[in-house]
Coordinates of C-alpha atoms and ligand atoms in Angstrom, one line a residue:
X1 CA 3.4 80.6 54.7
X2 CA 0.5 80.4 52.2
X3 CA 0.8 77.8 49.4
X4 CA -0.6 79.8 46.5
X5 CA 2.9 79.7 44.9
X6 CA 6.1 77.8 45.6
X7 CA 9.1 80.1 45.3
X8 CA 12.0 78.6 43.3
X9 CA 15.2 77.6 45.2
X10 CA 13.8 78.9 48.4
X11 CA 16.0 77.0 50.8
X12 CA 19.2 77.8 49.1
X13 CA 18.2 81.5 48.6
X14 CA 17.4 81.9 52.3
X15 CA 20.6 80.1 53.3
X16 CA 22.7 82.4 51.1
X17 CA 21.0 85.6 52.4
X18 CA 20.8 84.6 56.1
X19 CA 24.2 85.9 57.3
X20 CA 23.3 89.4 55.8
X21 CA 19.9 89.6 57.3
X22 CA 20.5 88.7 61.0
X23 CA 21.5 92.2 62.1
X24 CA 19.2 94.7 64.0
X25 CA 17.0 96.1 61.3
X26 CA 18.0 94.6 58.0
X27 CA 16.7 95.9 54.7
X28 CA 16.2 93.7 51.6
X29 CA 15.3 94.8 48.1
X30 CA 13.3 92.1 46.3
X31 CA 13.8 93.4 42.8
X32 CA 11.4 90.9 41.2
X33 CA 8.6 90.8 43.8
X34 CA 6.2 88.7 41.7
X35 CA 3.7 87.1 43.9
X36 CA 5.9 87.8 47.0
X37 CA 6.7 84.2 47.7
X38 CA 10.4 84.7 48.6
X39 CA 9.6 87.9 50.4
X40 CA 6.8 86.4 52.5
X41 CA 9.1 83.6 53.7
X42 CA 11.9 86.1 54.5
X43 CA 9.6 88.4 56.4
X44 CA 8.4 85.5 58.5
X45 CA 11.9 84.2 59.2
X46 CA 13.5 87.6 60.1
X47 CA 11.3 89.4 62.5
X48 CA 12.8 92.9 62.0
X49 CA 13.4 92.7 58.3
X50 CA 12.0 95.4 56.1
X51 CA 11.5 94.7 52.4
X52 CA 11.4 97.1 49.5
X53 CA 9.6 95.1 46.8
X54 CA 9.9 96.2 43.1
X55 CA 8.0 94.9 40.1
X56 CA 7.3 96.3 36.7
X57 CA 3.9 94.4 36.6
X58 CA 1.2 96.4 38.4
X59 CA -1.0 93.3 38.8
X60 CA 1.8 91.4 40.5
X61 CA 2.2 94.3 42.9
X62 CA -1.5 94.3 43.7
X63 CA -1.6 90.6 44.4
X64 CA 1.7 90.6 46.4
X65 CA 0.4 93.6 48.3
X66 CA -2.7 91.7 49.4
X67 CA -0.6 88.6 50.3
X68 CA 1.9 90.6 52.4
X69 CA -0.6 93.0 54.0
X70 CA -0.2 91.4 57.4
X71 CA 3.4 92.6 57.6
X72 CA 2.1 96.3 57.5
X73 CA 4.9 98.9 57.3
X74 CA 7.6 96.2 57.1
X75 CA 6.9 96.1 53.3
X76 CA 7.1 98.9 50.8
X77 CA 6.0 98.2 47.2
X78 CA 7.1 100.2 44.2
X79 CA 6.1 99.9 40.5
X80 CA 9.4 100.2 38.6
X81 CA 11.8 98.5 36.3
X82 CA 14.7 97.1 38.3
X83 CA 17.5 98.9 36.6
X84 CA 16.2 101.9 38.5
X85 CA 16.9 100.1 41.8
X86 CA 19.2 102.9 43.2
X87 CA 16.8 105.6 42.4
X88 CA 13.9 103.7 43.9
X89 CA 15.9 103.1 47.1
X90 CA 17.0 106.8 47.2
X91 CA 13.4 107.9 46.9
X92 CA 12.6 105.8 50.0
X93 CA 15.5 107.5 51.9
X94 CA 17.6 104.3 51.6
X95 CA 21.3 104.4 50.9
X96 CA 22.5 100.9 51.5
X97 CA 20.7 97.5 51.9
X98 CA 21.8 94.2 53.5
X99 CA 20.2 92.0 50.8
X100 CA 19.1 92.1 47.2
X101 CA 17.2 89.3 45.4
X102 CA 16.6 88.9 41.7
X103 CA 14.3 86.0 40.6
X104 CA 14.3 86.7 36.9
X105 CA 11.8 86.0 34.2
X106 CA 8.1 85.6 34.4
X107 CA 5.9 84.6 37.3
X108 CA 3.5 81.7 37.4
X109 CA 0.7 84.2 37.6
X110 CA 1.9 85.9 34.4
X111 CA 2.2 82.5 32.6
X112 CA -1.2 81.4 33.8
X113 CA -3.1 84.7 33.1
X114 CA -5.5 84.2 30.2
X115 CA -5.0 87.7 28.9
X116 CA -1.2 88.3 29.0
X117 CA -0.1 86.1 26.1
X118 CA 3.1 84.7 27.7
X119 CA 2.1 81.0 27.3
X120 CA 1.8 79.1 24.0
X121 CA -0.3 76.5 25.8
X122 CA -3.5 78.5 26.0
X123 CA -5.1 81.0 23.7
X124 CA -4.6 84.7 24.6
X125 CA -4.0 88.0 22.8
X126 CA -0.3 88.3 21.8
X127 CA 0.9 90.8 24.3
X128 CA 3.8 89.6 26.5
X129 CA 4.5 92.9 28.1
X130 CA 5.2 92.6 31.8
X131 CA 4.2 96.2 32.2
X132 CA 1.0 96.5 30.1
X133 CA 1.1 100.3 30.4
X134 CA 4.3 100.7 28.4
X135 CA 6.3 99.5 25.4
X136 CA 5.6 97.5 22.3
X137 CA 3.6 94.3 22.4
X138 CA 4.5 91.0 20.7
X139 CA 1.6 91.5 18.4
X140 CA 3.2 94.7 17.0
X141 CA 6.5 92.9 16.6
X142 CA 5.2 89.9 14.7
X143 CA 2.9 92.0 12.5
X144 CA 5.3 94.8 11.6
X145 CA 9.0 93.7 11.8
X146 CA 10.9 92.7 8.7
X147 CA 12.1 89.1 8.0
X148 CA 15.6 90.2 9.0
X149 CA 14.6 91.7 12.3
X150 CA 12.3 88.8 13.2
X151 CA 15.1 86.3 12.4
X152 CA 17.6 88.2 14.5
X153 CA 15.2 88.2 17.5
X154 CA 14.4 84.5 17.3
X155 CA 18.0 83.6 16.8
X156 CA 19.6 85.8 19.4
X157 CA 17.0 85.6 22.2
X158 CA 15.5 82.1 21.5
X159 CA 18.7 80.4 20.2
X160 CA 16.2 79.1 17.5
X161 CA 17.9 77.1 14.7
X162 CA 14.9 77.6 12.4
X163 CA 14.6 81.4 13.0
X164 CA 14.6 82.3 9.3
X165 CA 12.0 79.7 8.3
X166 CA 9.7 80.8 11.2
X167 CA 10.1 84.5 10.3
X168 CA 9.2 83.7 6.7
X169 CA 6.1 81.8 7.7
X170 CA 5.1 84.7 10.0
X171 CA 5.4 87.1 7.2
X172 CA 3.4 84.9 4.8
X173 CA 0.6 84.4 7.4
X174 CA 0.3 88.1 8.2
X175 CA -0.4 89.0 4.5
X176 CA -3.6 87.1 4.9
X177 CA -4.6 88.5 8.3
X178 CA -2.7 90.1 11.2
X179 CA -1.5 87.6 13.8
X180 CA -3.3 88.3 17.1
X181 CA -3.3 85.2 19.2
X182 CA -0.8 82.9 21.0
X183 CA -2.3 79.7 19.5
X184 CA -2.1 81.1 15.9
X185 CA 1.6 82.0 16.4
X186 CA 2.3 78.6 18.1
X187 CA 0.8 76.8 15.1
X188 CA 2.9 78.9 12.6
X189 CA 6.0 77.9 14.5
X190 CA 5.0 74.3 14.5
X191 CA 4.4 74.3 10.7
X192 CA 7.8 76.0 10.1
X193 CA 9.8 73.3 11.7
X194 CA 10.8 70.0 9.9
X195 CA 8.5 67.1 10.9
X196 CA 11.4 65.1 12.3
X197 CA 12.4 67.9 14.7
X198 CA 8.8 68.5 15.7
X199 CA 8.7 65.0 17.4
X200 CA 11.6 65.7 19.8
X201 CA 12.5 68.4 22.3
X202 CA 9.1 69.6 23.7
X203 CA 6.9 72.2 22.3
X204 CA 8.6 73.9 19.3
X205 CA 7.0 77.3 20.1
X206 CA 8.9 77.5 23.4
X207 CA 12.0 79.2 22.0
X208 CA 10.0 81.7 19.8
X209 CA 7.8 82.7 22.8
X210 CA 10.9 83.1 25.0
X211 CA 12.6 85.2 22.3
X212 CA 9.6 87.5 21.8
X213 CA 9.2 87.9 25.6
X214 CA 12.8 88.8 26.1
X215 CA 12.7 91.3 23.2
X216 CA 9.4 92.9 24.1
X217 CA 10.5 93.5 27.7
X218 CA 14.1 94.4 26.8
X219 CA 15.1 91.9 29.4
X220 CA 18.8 91.4 28.7
X221 CA 19.8 95.1 28.3
X222 CA 17.8 95.9 31.5
X223 CA 19.5 93.1 33.4
X224 CA 22.9 94.3 32.2
X225 CA 22.3 97.7 33.7
X226 CA 20.6 96.4 36.8
X227 CA 23.3 94.1 38.2
X228 CA 26.0 96.8 38.7
X229 CA 23.4 99.3 39.9
X230 CA 22.2 96.8 42.5
X231 CA 25.7 96.0 43.6
X232 CA 26.2 99.7 44.3
X233 CA 23.4 99.8 46.9
X234 CA 24.8 96.8 48.8
X235 CA 26.1 97.6 52.3
X236 CA 29.4 96.0 53.5
X237 CA 28.6 92.3 54.3
X238 CA 25.4 92.8 52.2
X239 CA 24.5 89.9 49.9
X240 CA 22.9 89.6 46.6
X241 CA 21.3 86.4 45.1
X242 CA 20.3 86.1 41.5
X243 CA 18.1 83.2 40.1
X244 CA 18.3 83.0 36.3
X245 CA 16.5 80.7 34.0
X246 CA 18.5 80.6 30.8
X247 CA 22.0 80.9 29.7
X248 CA 21.8 84.4 28.3
X249 CA 20.7 85.8 31.7
X250 CA 23.2 83.7 33.6
X251 CA 26.1 84.9 31.4
X252 CA 25.3 88.5 32.2
X253 CA 25.2 87.8 35.9
X254 CA 28.4 85.7 35.8
X255 CA 30.3 88.5 33.9
X256 CA 29.1 91.3 36.2
X257 CA 30.0 89.3 39.3
X258 CA 33.4 88.3 37.9
X259 CA 34.3 91.9 37.2
X260 CA 33.7 93.1 40.7
X261 CA 35.2 90.1 42.5
X262 CA 38.4 89.9 40.6
X263 CA 41.6 91.6 42.0
X264 CA 43.7 91.0 38.9
X265 CA 45.9 93.8 37.8
X266 CA 46.3 94.2 34.0
X267 CA 49.4 92.3 33.0
X268 CA 52.6 94.4 33.1
X269 CA 51.3 97.2 35.3
X270 CA 53.7 97.9 38.3
X271 CA 50.9 98.0 41.0
X272 CA 50.1 95.6 43.8
X273 CA 46.7 93.9 43.4
X274 CA 44.1 95.4 45.8
X275 CA 41.6 93.1 47.5
X276 CA 38.4 93.0 45.5
X277 CA 35.3 94.8 47.0
X278 CA 33.2 91.7 46.4
X279 CA 33.5 88.0 47.0
X280 CA 31.7 85.3 45.2
X281 CA 29.6 83.0 47.4
X282 CA 28.9 80.5 44.6
X283 CA 31.9 79.3 42.6
X284 CA 30.0 78.3 39.5
X285 CA 26.3 78.7 39.1
X286 CA 24.3 76.2 41.3
X287 CA 21.3 74.2 40.3
X288 CA 18.3 73.4 42.5
X289 CA 18.4 70.2 44.5
X290 CA 16.8 67.0 43.2
X291 CA 14.3 67.3 46.0
X292 CA 13.3 70.8 45.1
X293 CA 13.0 69.9 41.4
X294 CA 10.6 67.1 42.2
X295 CA 8.4 69.5 44.2
X296 CA 8.6 72.4 41.9
X297 CA 9.3 71.7 38.2
X298 CA 10.0 75.4 37.5
X299 CA 13.2 75.1 39.5
X300 CA 14.6 72.6 36.9
X301 CA 16.3 75.3 34.9
X302 CA 17.3 77.7 37.7
X303 CA 20.9 78.9 38.0
X304 CA 21.8 80.4 41.3
X305 CA 24.6 82.9 41.9
X306 CA 25.4 84.9 44.9
X307 CA 27.9 87.5 46.0
X308 CA 28.9 89.5 49.1
X309 CA 30.3 93.0 49.5
X310 CA 33.5 92.9 51.5
X311 CA 34.7 96.5 51.2
X312 CA 33.4 100.0 50.2
Ligands
SAM401 C1 9.8 84.8 38.6 S1 8.8 86.2 39.1 C2 9.2 86.4 40.8 C3 8.5 85.5 41.7 C4 8.8 85.8 43.2 N1 10.2 85.6 43.6 C5 7.9 85.0 44.1 O1 8.4 84.2 44.9 O2 6.7 85.2 44.0 C6 9.6 87.5 38.3 C7 8.9 88.9 38.5 O3 9.8 89.9 38.1 C8 9.1 90.9 37.4 N2 10.1 91.5 36.5 C9 10.7 90.9 35.5 N3 11.6 91.8 34.9 C10 11.5 92.9 35.7 C11 12.2 94.2 35.6 N4 13.1 94.4 34.6 N5 11.9 95.1 36.5 C12 11.0 94.8 37.5 N6 10.3 93.7 37.6 C13 10.6 92.7 36.7 C14 8.0 90.1 36.7 O4 7.0 91.0 36.4 C15 7.6 89.0 37.7 O5 6.5 89.5 38.5

C-alpha cells in the first residue's frame, strides 16, 4: 500500500467489513472515496472485490483514479453526491452490494490544498466547496448573509458560543472591503473572542470554519438522506461502516441505525414484534485505538458505527 495518506481507523473498518466481503465477487460502495486510501487497502486484501467509488470532488476522483489504476476494471469511479448512492448503483447495473463505507468530512488533500479555503492555517480564497463546480462558496456566505443568518450557521453547525459577536464583526469588516481570504476571516474570529477564551481550546477559528464548511456543502441534510438510501442498497449480510468526525454527524448516523435495527412495536398495539431487518455491529460509537491515534492524529475525533442487514 502506498503511504501518501493514512486512512482513519483502517484496522477496525476492515475488521467490520471483512465478513461481508469474503464471498465470491463482493461489491463495495466507497461513498467518500477521497484519496482512495481505504479502497486501496480493501482491493489489495480481497482479490475479487469490485469497488464503486463516489466523491463529489472531481480532483479527489482524479487523484484516487491514478492511485488505483493498477486495479483496472475492479474499480469504477463516479462523480456524485452520496445521497444519490442508489441511483449511481442502478446506473452501473448494480442492485445490491455487500459493503458500504462512509468516511465523512474533508480529506487531507482538501485541507492541504492551497486554493480550496478549508483550512484556517494557511491563506487561500474563501471557497470551501467540495464540488467547485456547484453551489455557493463561503465567500458569498460571509459577504452577503444577514447577522441573523450568520449567527444561526455558526451556532448550529459550529456550536460556537460567540456566534453573534463573530457575525457582527464579519458584518463590520465587510463594510470596509469584501472578505475574500481564510486568514482575514480567521483574524476576525480571533478578534471577536474574549482574550481569556483565546488562550484556551486551540485555534478559535476552528468552529467557524467547520460551520461554514458544513453549511456550504449542505453536509448534514445530505447525510440524513444518504444513510437510509445506502441501507436500501445493502444485500442480506451486507455491512455498512460510517466514520464520523463530530457529534452532529454521529447523531444522524446513530438515529438512522437505531430506527432500522429496533423491533419495538408502538406501545399498546396488539401485534407481535417482528425481528428487525438490521443488526447493530457496534453498540455505542467506537473510537480509534490509542495506537492508531498516535500514528494518525486525524483519528482522534473519529466515531465508528457499523450495521449489518439480516433480512430483506
Ligand atoms: C475523509 S475523505 C475520505 C478519505 C478516504 N476514505 C481515503 O482513505 O482516502 C472524505 C471525502 O468524501 C467526499 N465527500 C464529502 N461529502 C460528500 C458527499 N456528500 N458526497 C460525495 N462525496 C463526499 C469529500 O470530497 C472527500 O474527498
